[in-house]
mmCIF file of C-alpha atoms in Angstrom:
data_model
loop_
_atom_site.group_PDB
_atom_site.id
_atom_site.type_symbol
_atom_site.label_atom_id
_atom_site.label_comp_id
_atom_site.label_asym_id
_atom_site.label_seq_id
_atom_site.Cartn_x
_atom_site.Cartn_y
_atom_site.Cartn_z
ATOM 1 C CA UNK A 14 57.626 -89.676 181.080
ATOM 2 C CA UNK A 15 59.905 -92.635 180.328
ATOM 3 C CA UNK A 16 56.525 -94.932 180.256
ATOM 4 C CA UNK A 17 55.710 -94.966 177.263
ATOM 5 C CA UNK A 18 59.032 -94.689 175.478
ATOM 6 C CA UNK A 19 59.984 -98.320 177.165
ATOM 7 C CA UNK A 20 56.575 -99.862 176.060
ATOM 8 C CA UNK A 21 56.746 -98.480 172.523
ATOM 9 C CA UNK A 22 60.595 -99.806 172.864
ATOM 10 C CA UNK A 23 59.699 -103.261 174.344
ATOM 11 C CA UNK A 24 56.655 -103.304 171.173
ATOM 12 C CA UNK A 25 59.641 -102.629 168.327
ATOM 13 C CA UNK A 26 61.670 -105.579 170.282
ATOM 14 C CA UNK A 27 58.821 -107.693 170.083
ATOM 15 C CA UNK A 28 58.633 -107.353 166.433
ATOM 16 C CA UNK A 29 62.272 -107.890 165.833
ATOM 17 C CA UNK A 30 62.910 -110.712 168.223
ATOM 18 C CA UNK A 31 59.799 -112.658 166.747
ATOM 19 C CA UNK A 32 59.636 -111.606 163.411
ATOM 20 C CA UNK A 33 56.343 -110.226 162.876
ATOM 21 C CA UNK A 34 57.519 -106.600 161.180
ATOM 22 C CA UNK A 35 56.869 -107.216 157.286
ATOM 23 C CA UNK A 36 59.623 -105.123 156.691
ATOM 24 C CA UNK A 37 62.454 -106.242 158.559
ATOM 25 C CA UNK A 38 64.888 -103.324 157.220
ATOM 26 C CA UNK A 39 62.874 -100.973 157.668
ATOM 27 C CA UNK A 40 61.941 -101.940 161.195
ATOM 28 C CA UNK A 41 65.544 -102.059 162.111
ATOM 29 C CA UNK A 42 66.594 -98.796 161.078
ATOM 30 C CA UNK A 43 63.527 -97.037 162.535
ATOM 31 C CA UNK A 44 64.150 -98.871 165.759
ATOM 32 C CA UNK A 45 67.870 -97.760 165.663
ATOM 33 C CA UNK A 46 66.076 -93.446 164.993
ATOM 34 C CA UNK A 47 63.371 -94.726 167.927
ATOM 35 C CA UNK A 48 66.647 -95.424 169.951
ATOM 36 C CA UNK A 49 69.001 -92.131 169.194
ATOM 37 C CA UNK A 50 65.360 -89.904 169.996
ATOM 38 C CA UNK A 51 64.665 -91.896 173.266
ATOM 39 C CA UNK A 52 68.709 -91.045 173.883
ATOM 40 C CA UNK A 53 68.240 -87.614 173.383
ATOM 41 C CA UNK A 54 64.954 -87.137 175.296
ATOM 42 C CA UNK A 55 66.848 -88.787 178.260
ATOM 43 C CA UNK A 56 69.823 -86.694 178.110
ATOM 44 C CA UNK A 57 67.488 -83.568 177.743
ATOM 45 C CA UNK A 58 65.634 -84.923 180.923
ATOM 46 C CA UNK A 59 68.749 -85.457 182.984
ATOM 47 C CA UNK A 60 70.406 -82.103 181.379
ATOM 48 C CA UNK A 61 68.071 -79.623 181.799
ATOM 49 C CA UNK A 62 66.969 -80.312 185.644
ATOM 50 C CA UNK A 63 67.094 -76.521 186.700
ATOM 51 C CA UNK A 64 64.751 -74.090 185.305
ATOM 52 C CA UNK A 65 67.571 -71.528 185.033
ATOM 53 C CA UNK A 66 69.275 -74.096 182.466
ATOM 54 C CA UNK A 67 65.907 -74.680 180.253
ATOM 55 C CA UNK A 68 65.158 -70.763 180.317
ATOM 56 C CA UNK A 69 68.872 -70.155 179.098
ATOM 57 C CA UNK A 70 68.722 -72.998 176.366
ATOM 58 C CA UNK A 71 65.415 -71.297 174.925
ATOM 59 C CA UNK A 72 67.148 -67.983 175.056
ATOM 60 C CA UNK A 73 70.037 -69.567 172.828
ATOM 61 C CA UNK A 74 67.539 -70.790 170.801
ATOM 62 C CA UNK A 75 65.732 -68.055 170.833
ATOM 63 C CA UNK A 76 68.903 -66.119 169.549
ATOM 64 C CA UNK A 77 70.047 -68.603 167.281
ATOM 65 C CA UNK A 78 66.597 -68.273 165.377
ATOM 66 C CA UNK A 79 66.479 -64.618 165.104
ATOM 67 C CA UNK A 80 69.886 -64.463 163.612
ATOM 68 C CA UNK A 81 69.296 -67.045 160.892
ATOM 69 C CA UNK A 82 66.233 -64.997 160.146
ATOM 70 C CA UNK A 83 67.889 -61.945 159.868
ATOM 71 C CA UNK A 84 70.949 -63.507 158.176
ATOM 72 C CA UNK A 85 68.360 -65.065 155.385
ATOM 73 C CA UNK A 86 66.163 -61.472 155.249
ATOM 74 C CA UNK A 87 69.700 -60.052 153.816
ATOM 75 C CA UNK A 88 70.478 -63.101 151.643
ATOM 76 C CA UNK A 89 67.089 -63.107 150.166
ATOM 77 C CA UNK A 90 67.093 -59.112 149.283
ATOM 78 C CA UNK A 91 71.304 -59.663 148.056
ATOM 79 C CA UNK A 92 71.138 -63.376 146.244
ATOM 80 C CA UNK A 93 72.942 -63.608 143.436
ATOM 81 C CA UNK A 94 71.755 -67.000 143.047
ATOM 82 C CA UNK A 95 74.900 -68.514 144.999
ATOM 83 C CA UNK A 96 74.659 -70.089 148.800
ATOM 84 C CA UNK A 97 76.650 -67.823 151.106
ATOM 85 C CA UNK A 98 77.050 -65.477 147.851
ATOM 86 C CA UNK A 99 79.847 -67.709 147.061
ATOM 87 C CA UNK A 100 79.022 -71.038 145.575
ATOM 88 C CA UNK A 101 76.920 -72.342 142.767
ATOM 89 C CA UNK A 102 74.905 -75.400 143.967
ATOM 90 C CA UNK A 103 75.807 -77.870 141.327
ATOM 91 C CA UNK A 104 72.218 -79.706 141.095
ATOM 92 C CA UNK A 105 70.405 -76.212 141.568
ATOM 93 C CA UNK A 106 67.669 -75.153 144.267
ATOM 94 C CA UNK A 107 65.836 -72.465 145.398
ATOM 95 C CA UNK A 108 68.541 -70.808 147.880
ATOM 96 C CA UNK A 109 67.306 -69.318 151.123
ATOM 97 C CA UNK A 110 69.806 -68.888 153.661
ATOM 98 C CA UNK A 111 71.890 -71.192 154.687
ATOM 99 C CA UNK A 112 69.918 -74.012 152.813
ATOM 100 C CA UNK A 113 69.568 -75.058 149.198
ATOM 101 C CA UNK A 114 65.903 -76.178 149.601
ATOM 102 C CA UNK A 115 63.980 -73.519 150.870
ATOM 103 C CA UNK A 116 61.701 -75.973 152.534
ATOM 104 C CA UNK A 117 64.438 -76.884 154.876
ATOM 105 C CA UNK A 118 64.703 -73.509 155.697
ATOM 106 C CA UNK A 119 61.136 -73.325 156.545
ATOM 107 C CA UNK A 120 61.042 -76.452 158.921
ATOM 108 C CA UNK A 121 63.768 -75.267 160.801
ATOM 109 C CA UNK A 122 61.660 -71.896 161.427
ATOM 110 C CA UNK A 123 58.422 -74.040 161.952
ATOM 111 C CA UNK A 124 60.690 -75.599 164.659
ATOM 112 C CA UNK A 125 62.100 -72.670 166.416
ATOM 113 C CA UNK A 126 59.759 -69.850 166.333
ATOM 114 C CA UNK A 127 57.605 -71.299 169.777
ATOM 115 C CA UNK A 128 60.159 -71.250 171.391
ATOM 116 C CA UNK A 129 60.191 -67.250 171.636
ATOM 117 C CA UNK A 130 56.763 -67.698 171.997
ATOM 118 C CA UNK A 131 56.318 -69.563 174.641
ATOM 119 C CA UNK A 132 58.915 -67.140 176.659
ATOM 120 C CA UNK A 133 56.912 -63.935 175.806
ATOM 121 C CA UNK A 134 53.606 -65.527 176.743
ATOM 122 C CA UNK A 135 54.514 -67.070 179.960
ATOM 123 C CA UNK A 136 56.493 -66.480 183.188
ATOM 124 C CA UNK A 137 59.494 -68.364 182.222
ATOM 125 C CA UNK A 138 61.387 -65.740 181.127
ATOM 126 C CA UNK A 139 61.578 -62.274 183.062
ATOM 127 C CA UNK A 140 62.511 -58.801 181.893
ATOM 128 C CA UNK A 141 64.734 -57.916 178.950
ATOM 129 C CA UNK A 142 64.640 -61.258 177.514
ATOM 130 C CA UNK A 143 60.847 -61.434 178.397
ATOM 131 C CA UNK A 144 61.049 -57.880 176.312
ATOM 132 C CA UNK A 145 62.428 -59.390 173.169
ATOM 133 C CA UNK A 146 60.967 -62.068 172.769
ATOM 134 C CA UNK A 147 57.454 -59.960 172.495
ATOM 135 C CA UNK A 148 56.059 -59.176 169.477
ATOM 136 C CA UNK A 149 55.622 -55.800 168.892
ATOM 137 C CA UNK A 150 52.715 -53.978 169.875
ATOM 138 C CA UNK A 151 50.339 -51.753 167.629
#
């Protein structure tokens, strides 16, 4: 798995070490993003050894995304135009739950609704969280 995060590593290296990026800047601040999500997949790796530990991090997720959902359903049928029904954003937006940009809203969703899937569909999870995580049936 680590394979190909070193060579794609050792290729951004390359480019820095003998200057061959045409954007220097750019190439330096990607390479320091490459770096935190190479972090991150390793502490994930080393983390989440035990299946019991991955299927109880999807369940949080799992929870965490039905509660925003619901928490924006209710926002979205109340608005009164303010975030949290409190404050005025000062540049504007289209408000959806917890976000000013409603597209942010949407990627977050885009990001978390497999995860449910993916424990209704297959073994991983078993019995009442298997349960709700299904979609209803017809």
């Amino acid at each position: 798995m680590f394979l190909p995060l070193v060579a794609f590593g050792v290729l951004i290296a390359m480019q820095l070490v003998f200057r061959l990026s045409a954007y220097p800047h750019d190439t330096v601040c990607l390479a320091l993003q490459y770096f935190s999500y190479a972090l991150l997949c390793f502490l994930a790796s080393q983390t989440l050894v035990r299946g019991a530990e991955a299927r109880s991090m999807a369940l949080m997720f799992s929870v965490y995304g039905g509660g925003l959902a619901a928490f924006s359903l209710i926002q979205g049928i109340s608005s009164n135009g303010k975030l949290y029904w409190i404050r005025q954003p000062r540049m504007g937006g289209w408000i959806y739950g917890p976000y000013v940009n409603h597209n942010h809203y949407a990627g977050l969703m885009e990001l978390l609704v497999p995860i449910p899937l993916v424990l209704s569909l297959t073994r991983i999870a078993t019995g009442k969280a298997r349960a709700v995580a299904q979609p209803p049936r017809r």
